[in-house]
Amino acid sequence: MPVISYREAIRHALAEELERDSNVVVMGEEVAQFNGAYKVTEGLLARFGPQRIVDTPISEAGFIGVGIGASMLGIRPVMELMFWSFYSVAFDQILNNAANVRYMSGGQIHCPIVIRGPANGGTNVGATHSHTPENVLANHPGVKVVVPSTPADAKGLLKSAIRDNDPVFFLENTMLYGEKGEVPAGEHVVPLGLADVKRAGTDLTIITYGRSVLHSLAAAAVLEREQKISAEVLDLRTIRPLDFDSVLKSVAKTHRVLIVEEQKPFASVGSQLAYMIQREAFDELDGPIHRLATVDAPAIYSPPVEVEQLPNPRRVLQAALETLA
Amino acid sequence: MSKKPTFKEATPPAATDHAQAPVNARLSPEERIELFRKMVRIRRFEERSLRAYQAKKIGGFLHLYIGQEAVAVGCCSLMGPNDHVITAYRDHGHAIAVGMDTKPLMAELFGKATGCSKGKGGSMHYFDPSRNFWGGHGIVGGQIPLGAGLAYGLKYKGLKGAAMAFMGDGAVNQGAVHEAYNLASLWNLPVVFVIENNGYSMGTSQSRSSAGELAQRAAGYDMQWGQCSGHDVYEVRAMMDKFLTLARETGKPSTVEIDTYRYRGHSVADPDNTYRSKQEIEEYRRTRDPIQLFQVKLLAEGVLTPALAEQIDTEARAEADGAADFSEASPFPTPADIQADVYWEADNPADRRSQGRLFFT
């Protein structure tokens, strides 16, 4: 199986869907002539031309609104946000218009738009560029939220997202763009709403998603090697719809839960998970659910300290030991 | 007393007989009467909905279109098969103008399952994609990028058509409107941005809210623009025909500012006694009422008779009453309906491809 980067995997998904469906359009800042701010869309302009790969001005509310309007007429725009952090200037378009138009029209309209781009900290760009809004987005019924952790998932989930008839928000990670992994060539589709056991275990379930999956796997390896503790790492992959059956299955196996998320703790994805687990699997739990989140402050700039603000293998390891204590 | 600076007239007012514009000259008597009928139907619908609101049959906001009828009717009467409309929350007139049935429109106000949005949208959120009507949007200016997007869709599909993106004068200061202007002009999108200038953004007059001329701002985006009176449906049609043709034939966007007036408050919750005088409203009613003006014209043309005008009015009142009766008799949606129409996939389970929970408790 070919080994490619997360960045290439996303590009392959885009190219294959552009090839498959003439209504797919890639649009965003620097996606065409510049080849992508993070080179995700590199080469697509040369291959598909300016009608399919469209550079926009720095005008997120405007161009995302245009994408939503076009999607109501059957175009399937894949909009790149250079950073998901910029969603704040297009909030009304994304979460009033895209999220609500189906409902407010009594189901007459649907909005098959994908908005994708990186949403992460860890790159020393300060608080304005380090937002992780998956909880904010998923709070809006009508939308779907995807956070892939591996190249194979990124490709398979993006293909599903582009074919989906609801608005899908696809949150990537600049720290993962260079990560490599095996990715099936050609048609490889991962359905939205299906979690994946990235590592099987029996003593502890670590529920996580996005880059925190990698940190959790690193910590799980140390736990196994040094503590003889068998941790299961469950990658949610999609936040909404949520594969809660896989969560329940894992909890029933290990009876101990640690949630790891690159999220501020207040009203996070983890908060929702913890509520649901105690509500639906209370008797399976041998102890309180623990959570490791981003340290609750705006993203600090200072490079070595930012590492400690975010989940990292050392913090995950410590949280796992606390969960089992 | 004057609500806003008088237009520097692009065309001399009295000298131009807009009835002679080709787009109007070719109207048959029946088509002229239909324009009149639509305006009357909108007015009677709005008046009936106001009474229903006062009788507490309608919740939330109710933004009435009374006084502005010639704008929506004039613009929408020019729609071809590939022309599209999107507007803000004062949307009842546009919905009737594009041909929506008043029964589901009234039922939507009553919050009934038979409403055009099944009671899920309310007054501000009417939609009918089968008539190229894309809402009905609640956030000031938020619909304007969507209007540019409809034009983008037309262009992408290679269809010859235009989108009309309506907004009030209060929307012109919103950033989303300017972003849409720029994109439309930059990309040659066939959209006509229509500013329905009724002089007040809620309770703030134009002179207290907007610097400079409104339509002229389009020039900064290298767009053509025009201004006209919205009290004369012929004038609205003549002006809009020019810019719709420009959009359809060349793909170029434009901005048209249509001078109009609302007799009622911003919404019916607006006491309407803090920012304008009763005399101002009366002056408009007496001298520039679009229905009265058009009735006089059609009588003079010999197209309309007093008896027919009376009949049209009687029918419009009966239609509005019938819509209210229909709404009254209709069922409310049930709590079980709350979670339908949220996700396409949830509503089409046979075609669902995703897994997992879509809804949470």
CSV table of N, CA, C and O in Angstrom, one decimal, chain B residues 103-165:
chain,number,residue,atom,x,y,z
B,103,LYS,N,-52.0,30.7,1.4
B,103,LYS,CA,-52.5,29.8,2.5
B,103,LYS,C,-51.3,29.3,3.3
B,103,LYS,O,-51.2,29.5,4.5
B,104,PRO,N,-50.3,28.6,2.7
B,104,PRO,CA,-49.1,28.2,3.5
B,104,PRO,C,-48.3,29.3,4.0
B,104,PRO,O,-47.6,29.2,5.0
B,105,LEU,N,-48.4,30.5,3.3
B,105,LEU,CA,-47.6,31.7,3.9
B,105,LEU,C,-48.2,32.1,5.2
B,105,LEU,O,-47.5,32.3,6.2
B,106,MET,N,-49.6,32.2,5.2
B,106,MET,CA,-50.2,32.6,6.4
B,106,MET,C,-50.1,31.5,7.5
B,106,MET,O,-49.9,31.8,8.7
B,107,ALA,N,-50.2,30.3,7.1
B,107,ALA,CA,-50.1,29.2,8.0
B,107,ALA,C,-48.7,29.2,8.7
B,107,ALA,O,-48.6,28.8,9.9
B,108,GLU,N,-47.7,29.6,7.9
B,108,GLU,CA,-46.3,29.7,8.5
B,108,GLU,C,-46.3,30.7,9.7
B,108,GLU,O,-45.7,30.5,10.7
B,109,LEU,N,-47.0,31.8,9.5
B,109,LEU,CA,-47.1,32.8,10.5
B,109,LEU,C,-47.8,32.3,11.7
B,109,LEU,O,-47.4,32.6,12.9
B,110,PHE,N,-48.8,31.5,11.5
B,110,PHE,CA,-49.5,30.9,12.6
B,110,PHE,C,-48.8,29.7,13.3
B,110,PHE,O,-49.2,29.2,14.3
B,111,GLY,N,-47.6,29.4,12.7
B,111,GLY,CA,-46.8,28.3,13.3
B,111,GLY,C,-47.4,26.9,13.0
B,111,GLY,O,-47.2,26.0,13.8
B,112,LYS,N,-48.1,26.8,11.9
B,112,LYS,CA,-48.8,25.5,11.6
B,112,LYS,C,-48.0,24.6,10.7
B,112,LYS,O,-47.1,25.0,9.9
B,113,ALA,N,-48.3,23.3,10.8
B,113,ALA,CA,-47.6,22.3,10.0
B,113,ALA,C,-47.8,22.5,8.5
B,113,ALA,O,-47.0,22.0,7.7
B,114,THR,N,-48.9,23.1,8.2
B,114,THR,CA,-49.2,23.4,6.8
B,114,THR,C,-48.5,24.6,6.2
B,114,THR,O,-48.7,25.0,5.1
B,115,GLY,N,-47.7,25.3,7.1
B,115,GLY,CA,-46.9,26.4,6.7
B,115,GLY,C,-45.9,26.1,5.6
B,115,GLY,O,-45.5,24.9,5.5
B,116,CYS,N,-45.4,27.1,4.9
B,116,CYS,CA,-44.5,26.9,3.8
B,116,CYS,C,-43.2,26.3,4.3
B,116,CYS,O,-42.5,25.7,3.6
B,117,SER,N,-42.8,26.5,5.6
B,117,SER,CA,-41.7,25.9,6.2
B,117,SER,C,-42.1,25.0,7.3
B,117,SER,O,-41.3,24.7,8.2
B,118,LYS,N,-43.3,24.5,7.2
B,118,LYS,CA,-43.9,23.5,8.2
B,118,LYS,C,-43.9,24.1,9.6
B,118,LYS,O,-43.7,23.4,10.6
B,119,GLY,N,-43.9,25.4,9.7
B,119,GLY,CA,-44.0,26.1,11.0
B,119,GLY,C,-42.6,26.1,11.7
B,119,GLY,O,-42.5,26.4,12.8
B,120,LYS,N,-41.5,25.9,10.9
B,120,LYS,CA,-40.2,25.9,11.4
B,120,LYS,C,-39.4,27.2,11.2
B,120,LYS,O,-38.4,27.4,11.8
B,121,GLY,N,-39.9,28.0,10.3
B,121,GLY,CA,-39.1,29.2,9.9
B,121,GLY,C,-39.8,30.5,10.5
B,121,GLY,O,-39.1,31.3,11.0
B,122,GLY,N,-41.1,30.6,10.3
B,122,GLY,CA,-41.8,31.8,10.8
B,122,GLY,C,-41.7,32.9,9.7
B,122,GLY,O,-41.3,32.7,8.6
B,123,SER,N,-42.2,34.0,10.1
B,123,SER,CA,-42.3,35.2,9.2
B,123,SER,C,-41.1,35.5,8.4
B,123,SER,O,-41.2,35.9,7.3
B,124,MET,N,-39.9,35.4,9.1
B,124,MET,CA,-38.7,35.9,8.5
B,124,MET,C,-38.1,34.9,7.5
B,124,MET,O,-37.1,35.2,6.8
B,125,HIS,N,-38.6,33.7,7.5
B,125,HIS,CA,-38.0,32.6,6.8
B,125,HIS,C,-38.9,31.8,5.9
B,125,HIS,O,-39.2,30.7,6.1
B,126,TYR,N,-39.4,32.5,4.9
B,126,TYR,CA,-40.1,31.9,3.8
B,126,TYR,C,-39.2,31.4,2.7
B,126,TYR,O,-38.2,32.1,2.4
B,127,PHE,N,-39.4,30.3,2.2
B,127,PHE,CA,-38.6,29.7,1.1
B,127,PHE,C,-39.5,29.0,0.1
B,127,PHE,O,-40.4,28.4,0.5
B,128,ASP,N,-39.1,29.1,-1.2
B,128,ASP,CA,-39.7,28.2,-2.2
B,128,ASP,C,-38.8,28.0,-3.3
B,128,ASP,O,-38.8,28.7,-4.3
B,129,PRO,N,-37.9,27.0,-3.2
B,129,PRO,CA,-36.9,26.8,-4.2
B,129,PRO,C,-37.5,26.4,-5.6
B,129,PRO,O,-37.0,26.7,-6.6
B,130,SER,N,-38.8,25.8,-5.5
B,130,SER,CA,-39.4,25.5,-6.8
B,130,SER,C,-39.8,26.8,-7.6
B,130,SER,O,-40.0,26.7,-8.8
B,131,ARG,N,-39.8,27.9,-6.9
B,131,ARG,CA,-40.0,29.2,-7.6
B,131,ARG,C,-38.8,30.1,-7.6
B,131,ARG,O,-38.9,31.3,-7.7
B,132,ASN,N,-37.6,29.4,-7.4
B,132,ASN,CA,-36.4,30.1,-7.3
B,132,ASN,C,-36.3,31.2,-6.2
B,132,ASN,O,-35.7,32.2,-6.4
B,133,PHE,N,-37.0,30.9,-5.2
B,133,PHE,CA,-37.1,31.9,-4.0
B,133,PHE,C,-36.3,31.3,-2.8
B,133,PHE,O,-36.8,30.3,-2.3
B,134,TRP,N,-35.2,31.9,-2.5
B,134,TRP,CA,-34.3,31.3,-1.5
B,134,TRP,C,-34.3,31.9,-0.2
B,134,TRP,O,-33.3,32.0,0.5
B,135,GLY,N,-35.4,32.5,0.2
B,135,GLY,CA,-35.5,33.1,1.5
B,135,GLY,C,-35.5,34.6,1.4
B,135,GLY,O,-34.9,35.1,0.5
B,136,GLY,N,-36.0,35.2,2.5
B,136,GLY,CA,-36.4,34.9,3.8
B,136,GLY,C,-35.2,34.7,4.8
B,136,GLY,O,-35.1,33.6,5.2
B,137,HIS,N,-34.4,35.7,5.1
B,137,HIS,CA,-33.2,35.5,6.0
B,137,HIS,C,-33.2,36.6,7.1
B,137,HIS,O,-33.5,37.8,6.9
B,138,GLY,N,-32.9,36.1,8.3
B,138,GLY,CA,-33.1,37.0,9.5
B,138,GLY,C,-32.0,37.9,9.8
B,138,GLY,O,-32.3,38.9,10.5
B,139,ILE,N,-30.8,37.6,9.4
B,139,ILE,CA,-29.7,38.5,9.9
B,139,ILE,C,-29.4,39.6,8.8
B,139,ILE,O,-29.2,39.2,7.6
B,140,VAL,N,-29.4,40.8,9.2
B,140,VAL,CA,-29.3,41.9,8.3
B,140,VAL,C,-28.1,41.8,7.4
B,140,VAL,O,-26.9,41.7,8.0
B,141,GLY,N,-28.2,41.7,6.1
B,141,GLY,CA,-27.1,41.6,5.2
B,141,GLY,C,-26.6,40.2,5.0
B,141,GLY,O,-25.8,40.0,4.0
B,142,GLY,N,-26.9,39.3,5.9
B,142,GLY,CA,-26.3,37.9,5.8
B,142,GLY,C,-26.7,37.1,4.6
B,142,GLY,O,-26.0,36.2,4.2
B,143,GLN,N,-27.8,37.5,3.9
B,143,GLN,CA,-28.3,36.8,2.7
B,143,GLN,C,-27.6,37.3,1.5
B,143,GLN,O,-27.6,36.6,0.4
B,144,ILE,N,-26.9,38.4,1.5
B,144,ILE,CA,-26.3,39.0,0.3
B,144,ILE,C,-25.2,38.1,-0.3
B,144,ILE,O,-25.2,37.9,-1.5
B,145,PRO,N,-24.3,37.6,0.5
B,145,PRO,CA,-23.3,36.7,-0.1
B,145,PRO,C,-24.0,35.4,-0.7
B,145,PRO,O,-23.5,34.9,-1.7
B,146,LEU,N,-25.1,35.0,-0.1
B,146,LEU,CA,-25.8,33.8,-0.7
B,146,LEU,C,-26.3,34.2,-2.1
B,146,LEU,O,-26.3,33.4,-3.0
B,147,GLY,N,-26.8,35.4,-2.2
B,147,GLY,CA,-27.3,35.9,-3.5
B,147,GLY,C,-26.2,35.9,-4.5
B,147,GLY,O,-26.4,35.5,-5.7
B,148,ALA,N,-25.0,36.3,-4.1
B,148,ALA,CA,-23.9,36.3,-5.0
B,148,ALA,C,-23.6,34.8,-5.4
B,148,ALA,O,-23.2,34.5,-6.5
B,149,GLY,N,-23.8,33.9,-4.4
B,149,GLY,CA,-23.5,32.5,-4.6
B,149,GLY,C,-24.5,31.9,-5.6
B,149,GLY,O,-24.2,31.0,-6.4
B,150,LEU,N,-25.8,32.3,-5.5
B,150,LEU,CA,-26.8,31.9,-6.5
B,150,LEU,C,-26.3,32.3,-7.9
B,150,LEU,O,-26.4,31.5,-8.9
B,151,ALA,N,-25.8,33.5,-8.0
B,151,ALA,CA,-25.3,33.9,-9.3
B,151,ALA,C,-24.0,33.1,-9.7
B,151,ALA,O,-23.9,32.8,-10.9
B,152,TYR,N,-23.2,32.8,-8.7
B,152,TYR,CA,-22.1,31.9,-9.0
B,152,TYR,C,-22.5,30.6,-9.6
B,152,TYR,O,-21.9,30.1,-10.5
B,153,GLY,N,-23.5,30.0,-8.9
B,153,GLY,CA,-24.1,28.7,-9.4
B,153,GLY,C,-24.6,28.8,-10.8
B,153,GLY,O,-24.3,27.9,-11.6
B,154,LEU,N,-25.3,29.9,-11.1
B,154,LEU,CA,-25.8,30.1,-12.5
B,154,LEU,C,-24.6,30.1,-13.5
B,154,LEU,O,-24.7,29.5,-14.5
B,155,LYS,N,-23.6,30.9,-13.1
B,155,LYS,CA,-22.5,31.1,-14.0
B,155,LYS,C,-21.8,29.8,-14.2
B,155,LYS,O,-21.4,29.4,-15.3
B,156,TYR,N,-21.6,29.1,-13.1
B,156,TYR,CA,-20.8,27.8,-13.2
B,156,TYR,C,-21.6,26.8,-14.1
B,156,TYR,O,-20.9,26.0,-14.8
B,157,LYS,N,-22.9,26.8,-14.0
B,157,LYS,CA,-23.7,25.9,-14.8
B,157,LYS,C,-23.9,26.3,-16.2
B,157,LYS,O,-24.5,25.7,-17.0
B,158,GLY,N,-23.4,27.5,-16.5
B,158,GLY,CA,-23.5,28.1,-17.8
B,158,GLY,C,-25.0,28.5,-18.2
B,158,GLY,O,-25.4,28.5,-19.4
B,159,LEU,N,-25.8,28.8,-17.2
B,159,LEU,CA,-27.2,29.2,-17.4
B,159,LEU,C,-27.3,30.7,-17.6
B,159,LEU,O,-26.5,31.5,-16.9
B,160,LYS,N,-28.2,31.1,-18.5
B,160,LYS,CA,-28.4,32.5,-18.7
B,160,LYS,C,-29.5,33.0,-17.7
B,160,LYS,O,-30.6,32.8,-18.0
B,161,GLY,N,-29.1,33.6,-16.7
B,161,GLY,CA,-30.0,34.1,-15.7
B,161,GLY,C,-29.4,35.1,-14.8
B,161,GLY,O,-28.2,35.5,-14.9
B,162,ALA,N,-30.2,35.5,-13.8
B,162,ALA,CA,-29.6,36.5,-12.9
B,162,ALA,C,-30.2,36.2,-11.5
B,162,ALA,O,-31.3,35.7,-11.4
B,163,ALA,N,-29.5,36.6,-10.5
B,163,ALA,CA,-30.0,36.6,-9.1
B,163,ALA,C,-30.3,38.0,-8.6
B,163,ALA,O,-29.5,38.9,-8.9
B,164,MET,N,-31.4,38.2,-8.0
B,164,MET,CA,-31.7,39.4,-7.3
B,164,MET,C,-31.5,39.2,-5.8
B,164,MET,O,-32.2,38.4,-5.2
B,165,ALA,N,-30.6,40.0,-5.3
B,165,ALA,CA,-30.4,39.9,-3.8
B,165,ALA,C,-30.9,41.2,-3.2
B,165,ALA,O,-30.3,42.3,-3.3
